[in-house]
PDB file of C-alpha atoms in Angstrom:
ATOM      1  CA  UNK A   1       0.000   0.000   0.000  1.00 35.00           C
ATOM      2  CA  UNK A   2       1.346   3.424  -0.889  1.00 36.00           C
ATOM      3  CA  UNK A   3       0.734   6.798   0.723  1.00 33.00           C
ATOM      4  CA  UNK A   4       0.252   7.905   4.303  1.00 32.00           C
ATOM      5  CA  UNK A   5      -1.049   4.533   5.474  1.00 29.00           C
ATOM      6  CA  UNK A   6       1.878   2.434   4.201  1.00 33.00           C
ATOM      7  CA  UNK A   7       3.118  -0.344   6.450  1.00 32.00           C
ATOM      8  CA  UNK A   8       1.315  -2.688   8.740  1.00 31.00           C
ATOM      9  CA  UNK A   9       1.325  -3.922  12.291  1.00 32.00           C
ATOM     10  CA  UNK A  10       2.520  -7.434  13.058  1.00 33.00           C
ATOM     11  CA  UNK A  11      -0.250  -9.919  12.360  1.00 32.00           C
ATOM     12  CA  UNK A  12      -2.490  -7.304  10.723  1.00 31.00           C
ATOM     13  CA  UNK A  13      -2.996  -5.730   7.348  1.00 30.00           C
ATOM     14  CA  UNK A  14      -4.285  -2.318   6.308  1.00 29.00           C
ATOM     15  CA  UNK A  15      -7.767  -2.455   4.909  1.00 30.00           C
ATOM     16  CA  UNK A  16     -10.496   0.057   4.218  1.00 31.00           C
ATOM     17  CA  UNK A  17     -13.812  -1.417   5.300  1.00 32.00           C
ATOM     18  CA  UNK A  18     -17.376  -0.347   4.665  1.00 33.00           C
ATOM     19  CA  UNK A  19     -18.603   1.575   1.630  1.00 34.00           C
ATOM     20  CA  UNK A  20     -15.065   2.679   0.705  1.00 33.00           C
ATOM     21  CA  UNK A  21     -13.478  -0.774   0.636  1.00 31.00           C
ATOM     22  CA  UNK A  22     -11.203  -1.173  -2.346  1.00 31.00           C
ATOM     23  CA  UNK A  23      -8.088   0.523  -3.644  1.00 29.00           C
ATOM     24  CA  UNK A  24      -6.209   2.458  -0.994  1.00 32.00           C
ATOM     25  CA  UNK A  25      -5.893   6.208  -1.339  1.00 33.00           C
ATOM     26  CA  UNK A  26      -2.920   7.146  -3.436  1.00 34.00           C
ATOM     27  CA  UNK A  27      -2.367   3.596  -4.680  1.00 33.00           C
ATOM     28  CA  UNK A  28      -1.540   3.354  -8.352  1.00 32.00           C
ATOM     29  CA  UNK A  29      -0.598   0.791 -10.896  1.00 32.00           C
ATOM     30  CA  UNK A  30       0.754   1.631 -14.318  1.00 34.00           C
ATOM     31  CA  UNK A  31      -2.009   1.275 -16.877  1.00 36.00           C
ATOM     32  CA  UNK A  32      -4.678   0.410 -14.294  1.00 33.00           C
ATOM     33  CA  UNK A  33      -7.758   2.548 -15.080  1.00 34.00           C
ATOM     34  CA  UNK A  34      -9.167   1.793 -11.628  1.00 32.00           C
ATOM     35  CA  UNK A  35      -6.051   2.937  -9.738  1.00 37.00           C
ATOM     36  CA  UNK A  36      -7.047   5.414  -7.037  1.00 41.00           C
ATOM     37  CA  UNK A  37     -10.750   4.487  -7.206  1.00 38.00           C
ATOM     38  CA  UNK A  38     -12.446   3.288  -4.048  1.00 41.00           C
ATOM     39  CA  UNK A  39     -14.846   0.363  -3.894  1.00 38.00           C
ATOM     40  CA  UNK A  40     -17.631   2.953  -3.899  1.00 41.00           C
ATOM     41  CA  UNK A  41     -16.392   4.232  -7.273  1.00 42.00           C
ATOM     42  CA  UNK A  42     -15.033   7.483  -5.886  1.00 44.00           C
ATOM     43  CA  UNK A  43     -11.795   8.759  -7.412  1.00 42.00           C
ATOM     44  CA  UNK A  44      -9.565  10.151  -4.684  1.00 43.00           C
ATOM     45  CA  UNK A  45      -7.396  13.273  -4.887  1.00 42.00           C
ATOM     46  CA  UNK A  46      -4.744  14.278  -5.824  1.00 44.00           C
ATOM     47  CA  UNK A  47      -5.484  14.335  -9.522  1.00 50.00           C
ATOM     48  CA  UNK A  48      -9.061  13.242  -8.815  1.00 63.00           C
ATOM     49  CA  UNK A  49     -12.378  14.909  -9.469  1.00 87.00           C
ATOM     50  CA  UNK A  50     -12.860  16.313  -5.970  1.00 93.00           C
ATOM     51  CA  UNK A  51     -11.221  18.996  -3.835  1.00 94.00           C
ATOM     52  CA  UNK A  52     -11.629  20.656  -0.438  1.00 93.00           C
ATOM     53  CA  UNK A  53     -14.858  22.717  -0.198  1.00 95.00           C
ATOM     54  CA  UNK A  54     -12.933  25.604   1.390  1.00 94.00           C
ATOM     55  CA  UNK A  55      -9.802  27.417   0.176  1.00 93.00           C
ATOM     56  CA  UNK A  56      -6.565  25.629   1.095  1.00 89.00           C
ATOM     57  CA  UNK A  57      -6.641  22.545   3.298  1.00 89.00           C
ATOM     58  CA  UNK A  58      -8.941  23.373   6.233  1.00 90.00           C
ATOM     59  CA  UNK A  59      -8.582  21.827   9.673  1.00 89.00           C
ATOM     60  CA  UNK A  60     -11.012  19.002  10.428  1.00 87.00           C
ATOM     61  CA  UNK A  61     -12.747  19.850  13.711  1.00 89.00           C
ATOM     62  CA  UNK A  62     -15.042  16.819  13.831  1.00 78.00           C
ATOM     63  CA  UNK A  63     -14.827  13.660  11.732  1.00 78.00           C
ATOM     64  CA  UNK A  64     -17.478  11.482  10.158  1.00 67.00           C
ATOM     65  CA  UNK A  65     -19.063   9.315  12.863  1.00 69.00           C
ATOM     66  CA  UNK A  66     -22.076   7.492  11.433  1.00 69.00           C
ATOM     67  CA  UNK A  67     -24.586   5.880  13.749  1.00 69.00           C
ATOM     68  CA  UNK A  68     -24.756   2.075  13.975  1.00 71.00           C
ATOM     69  CA  UNK A  69     -28.347   2.236  12.688  1.00 69.00           C
ATOM     70  CA  UNK A  70     -29.727   4.826  10.225  1.00 70.00           C
ATOM     71  CA  UNK A  71     -32.380   6.083  12.658  1.00 70.00           C
ATOM     72  CA  UNK A  72     -29.935   6.781  15.518  1.00 56.00           C
ATOM     73  CA  UNK A  73     -28.023  10.006  16.099  1.00 60.00           C
ATOM     74  CA  UNK A  74     -24.498  10.407  14.755  1.00 57.00           C
ATOM     75  CA  UNK A  75     -22.324  12.800  12.791  1.00 57.00           C
ATOM     76  CA  UNK A  76     -23.094  12.270   9.105  1.00 72.00           C
ATOM     77  CA  UNK A  77     -20.350  14.458   7.676  1.00 81.00           C
ATOM     78  CA  UNK A  78     -17.233  16.362   8.719  1.00 87.00           C
ATOM     79  CA  UNK A  79     -16.897  19.814  10.250  1.00 89.00           C
ATOM     80  CA  UNK A  80     -14.179  22.018   8.762  1.00 92.00           C
ATOM     81  CA  UNK A  81     -12.918  25.145  10.568  1.00 91.00           C
ATOM     82  CA  UNK A  82     -12.961  28.470   8.706  1.00 93.00           C
ATOM     83  CA  UNK A  83     -13.711  32.132   9.293  1.00 92.00           C
ATOM     84  CA  UNK A  84     -17.291  33.362   8.976  1.00 94.00           C
ATOM     85  CA  UNK A  85     -17.803  34.658   5.453  1.00 94.00           C
ATOM     86  CA  UNK A  86     -15.205  32.295   3.939  1.00 94.00           C
ATOM     87  CA  UNK A  87     -16.075  31.233   0.398  1.00 96.00           C
ATOM     88  CA  UNK A  88     -17.552  27.750   0.171  1.00 96.00           C
ATOM     89  CA  UNK A  89     -16.511  25.915  -2.990  1.00 96.00           C
ATOM     90  CA  UNK A  90     -18.101  23.042  -4.883  1.00 96.00           C
ATOM     91  CA  UNK A  91     -16.067  19.954  -4.004  1.00 95.00           C
ATOM     92  CA  UNK A  92     -16.665  18.534  -7.477  1.00 95.00           C
ATOM     93  CA  UNK A  93     -18.382  19.283 -10.761  1.00 95.00           C
ATOM     94  CA  UNK A  94     -22.132  18.824 -10.750  1.00 96.00           C
ATOM     95  CA  UNK A  95     -25.495  20.542 -10.542  1.00 97.00           C
ATOM     96  CA  UNK A  96     -27.095  22.336  -7.612  1.00 97.00           C
ATOM     97  CA  UNK A  97     -29.991  20.128  -6.507  1.00 97.00           C
ATOM     98  CA  UNK A  98     -31.168  22.190  -3.521  1.00 95.00           C
ATOM     99  CA  UNK A  99     -30.484  25.597  -1.990  1.00 95.00           C
ATOM    100  CA  UNK A 100     -32.672  26.491   0.954  1.00 94.00           C
ATOM    101  CA  UNK A 101     -33.458  25.902   4.583  1.00 91.00           C
ATOM    102  CA  UNK A 102     -33.550  22.507   6.303  1.00 89.00           C
ATOM    103  CA  UNK A 103     -34.584  22.514   9.975  1.00 87.00           C
ATOM    104  CA  UNK A 104     -33.921  26.266  10.055  1.00 87.00           C
ATOM    105  CA  UNK A 105     -30.366  25.972   8.666  1.00 89.00           C
ATOM    106  CA  UNK A 106     -29.236  27.168   5.214  1.00 94.00           C
ATOM    107  CA  UNK A 107     -28.104  24.141   3.169  1.00 93.00           C
ATOM    108  CA  UNK A 108     -26.795  23.663  -0.364  1.00 96.00           C
ATOM    109  CA  UNK A 109     -26.713  20.269  -2.120  1.00 95.00           C
ATOM    110  CA  UNK A 110     -24.746  19.505  -5.289  1.00 97.00           C
ATOM    111  CA  UNK A 111     -25.404  16.363  -7.333  1.00 96.00           C
ATOM    112  CA  UNK A 112     -22.400  14.662  -8.953  1.00 94.00           C
ATOM    113  CA  UNK A 113     -21.970  11.683 -11.292  1.00 87.00           C
ATOM    114  CA  UNK A 114     -22.508   8.160  -9.951  1.00 85.00           C
ATOM    115  CA  UNK A 115     -25.371   9.324  -7.728  1.00 90.00           C
ATOM    116  CA  UNK A 116     -23.109  11.167  -5.262  1.00 94.00           C
ATOM    117  CA  UNK A 117     -24.409  14.280  -3.501  1.00 94.00           C
ATOM    118  CA  UNK A 118     -22.350  16.688  -1.417  1.00 95.00           C
ATOM    119  CA  UNK A 119     -24.007  18.957   1.131  1.00 92.00           C
ATOM    120  CA  UNK A 120     -22.753  22.185   2.649  1.00 95.00           C
ATOM    121  CA  UNK A 121     -24.114  24.005   5.726  1.00 93.00           C
ATOM    122  CA  UNK A 122     -24.518  26.655   7.027  1.00 92.00           C
ATOM    123  CA  UNK A 123     -24.046  28.419   3.687  1.00 93.00           C
ATOM    124  CA  UNK A 124     -25.572  31.621   2.338  1.00 94.00           C
ATOM    125  CA  UNK A 125     -25.920  31.030  -1.408  1.00 94.00           C
ATOM    126  CA  UNK A 126     -27.428  32.907  -4.331  1.00 93.00           C
ATOM    127  CA  UNK A 127     -27.434  29.777  -6.509  1.00 95.00           C
ATOM    128  CA  UNK A 128     -30.640  27.975  -7.393  1.00 95.00           C
ATOM    129  CA  UNK A 129     -31.508  24.378  -8.200  1.00 96.00           C
ATOM    130  CA  UNK A 130     -30.367  23.474 -11.704  1.00 96.00           C
ATOM    131  CA  UNK A 131     -27.239  25.674 -11.667  1.00 96.00           C
ATOM    132  CA  UNK A 132     -24.207  23.764 -13.039  1.00 96.00           C
ATOM    133  CA  UNK A 133     -20.944  24.108 -11.070  1.00 96.00           C
ATOM    134  CA  UNK A 134     -17.345  23.024 -11.623  1.00 95.00           C
ATOM    135  CA  UNK A 135     -15.000  21.798  -8.883  1.00 95.00           C
ATOM    136  CA  UNK A 136     -13.809  24.898  -7.046  1.00 94.00           C
ATOM    137  CA  UNK A 137     -16.744  27.107  -8.092  1.00 94.00           C
ATOM    138  CA  UNK A 138     -17.803  29.407  -5.230  1.00 96.00           C
ATOM    139  CA  UNK A 139     -21.276  28.256  -4.172  1.00 96.00           C
ATOM    140  CA  UNK A 140     -21.805  30.548  -1.189  1.00 96.00           C
ATOM    141  CA  UNK A 141     -20.404  32.082   1.978  1.00 96.00           C
ATOM    142  CA  UNK A 142     -19.899  30.261   5.276  1.00 94.00           C
ATOM    143  CA  UNK A 143     -22.080  31.438   8.144  1.00 93.00           C
ATOM    144  CA  UNK A 144     -21.295  31.132  11.847  1.00 89.00           C
ATOM    145  CA  UNK A 145     -23.499  29.086  14.136  1.00 74.00           C
ATOM    146  CA  UNK A 146     -23.133  25.430  13.161  1.00 74.00           C
ATOM    147  CA  UNK A 147     -24.313  23.419  16.212  1.00 70.00           C
ATOM    148  CA  UNK A 148     -21.456  21.788  18.109  1.00 73.00           C
ATOM    149  CA  UNK A 149     -18.765  23.868  16.401  1.00 76.00           C
ATOM    150  CA  UNK A 150     -16.157  25.181  18.839  1.00 78.00           C
ATOM    151  CA  UNK A 151     -14.627  27.530  16.222  1.00 77.00           C
ATOM    152  CA  UNK A 152     -15.774  30.930  14.923  1.00 80.00           C
ATOM    153  CA  UNK A 153     -17.428  28.995  12.089  1.00 89.00           C
ATOM    154  CA  UNK A 154     -17.490  25.430  10.769  1.00 90.00           C
ATOM    155  CA  UNK A 155     -18.595  24.097   7.428  1.00 92.00           C
ATOM    156  CA  UNK A 156     -20.512  20.855   7.831  1.00 91.00           C
ATOM    157  CA  UNK A 157     -19.611  18.933   4.656  1.00 92.00           C
ATOM    158  CA  UNK A 158     -21.654  15.824   3.935  1.00 91.00           C
ATOM    159  CA  UNK A 159     -21.688  13.092   1.296  1.00 91.00           C
ATOM    160  CA  UNK A 160     -24.462  10.718   0.285  1.00 87.00           C
ATOM    161  CA  UNK A 161     -25.110   8.102  -2.354  1.00 89.00           C
ATOM    162  CA  UNK A 162     -28.881   7.716  -2.493  1.00 86.00           C
ATOM    163  CA  UNK A 163     -29.874   7.234   1.180  1.00 82.00           C
ATOM    164  CA  UNK A 164     -26.450   6.112   2.447  1.00 82.00           C
ATOM    165  CA  UNK A 165     -24.249   8.648   4.246  1.00 85.00           C
ATOM    166  CA  UNK A 166     -20.556   8.351   3.393  1.00 86.00           C
ATOM    167  CA  UNK A 167     -17.356   9.957   4.681  1.00 88.00           C
ATOM    168  CA  UNK A 168     -16.671  13.011   2.476  1.00 91.00           C
ATOM    169  CA  UNK A 169     -12.947  12.816   3.295  1.00 89.00           C
ATOM    170  CA  UNK A 170     -12.856   9.666   1.149  1.00 87.00           C
ATOM    171  CA  UNK A 171     -13.381  11.967  -1.861  1.00 89.00           C
ATOM    172  CA  UNK A 172      -9.921  13.336  -1.086  1.00 85.00           C
ATOM    173  CA  UNK A 173      -8.306   9.995  -0.303  1.00 84.00           C
ATOM    174  CA  UNK A 174      -8.403  10.791   3.424  1.00 77.00           C
ATOM    175  CA  UNK A 175     -11.058   8.358   4.642  1.00 67.00           C
ATOM    176  CA  UNK A 176     -10.330   6.312   7.740  1.00 64.00           C
ATOM    177  CA  UNK A 177      -8.328   3.111   7.456  1.00 60.00           C
ATOM    178  CA  UNK A 178      -8.791   0.254   9.927  1.00 59.00           C
ATOM    179  CA  UNK A 179      -6.322  -2.522  10.636  1.00 60.00           C
ATOM    180  CA  UNK A 180      -7.897  -5.962  10.609  1.00 61.00           C
ATOM    181  CA  UNK A 181      -6.350  -9.271  11.704  1.00 68.00           C
ATOM    182  CA  UNK A 182      -5.015 -11.501   8.941  1.00 71.00           C
ATOM    183  CA  UNK A 183      -6.732 -14.486  10.535  1.00 67.00           C
ATOM    184  CA  UNK A 184      -9.988 -14.502  12.485  1.00 66.00           C
ATOM    185  CA  UNK A 185      -9.502 -14.449  16.241  1.00 63.00           C
ATOM    186  CA  UNK A 186     -11.574 -16.879  18.299  1.00 62.00           C
ATOM    187  CA  UNK A 187     -13.436 -15.696  21.378  1.00 64.00           C
ATOM    188  CA  UNK A 188     -12.968 -19.137  22.971  1.00 59.00           C
ATOM    189  CA  UNK A 189      -9.988 -20.604  24.824  1.00 61.00           C
ATOM    190  CA  UNK A 190      -6.719 -20.925  22.956  1.00 57.00           C
ATOM    191  CA  UNK A 191      -6.027 -24.337  21.446  1.00 56.00           C
ATOM    192  CA  UNK A 192      -2.412 -25.493  21.410  1.00 58.00           C
ATOM    193  CA  UNK A 193      -1.492 -27.994  18.709  1.00 59.00           C
ATOM    194  CA  UNK A 194       0.706 -30.752  19.971  1.00 55.00           C
TER     195      UNK A 194
END
């Protein structure tokens, strides 16, 4: 495995599990058209279709923490620190699907290929549904007041494919990696071969 997650612990291997199982971020193979594409079909940066939704590389204040069941509470996106009024940028090319208020908060949703949708809140936007955007296009201005944000302002950046919430950092090749054992571990008593 190449990139920031190279190497492994003794008796374990690096593996992305869940909806982003597949090729590791940054992995490449000469001539392989699927190099750098996750199991969910998302091409990771650099050189991919997606970018940060704020200028530069913002600090992640709170990571994606999905609930164990869809109806339970959890954090279905990431919070990125920025100054109030910072420009919010389309993470990838697509079409604005929604710009309005959800539960009293201003939200913008952009639809991308492969059924992906990125969401941005709280964002003041003058765009309307049907507006095409390129990656990096300003889509609005960040507002202060995102619940749970300990900074002056946080952009809550979300990602969905149909009804499934996904980690938006995977668009950048920064999704979480978990180490799994090479061989299943039994919960019972150890058996010694003799």
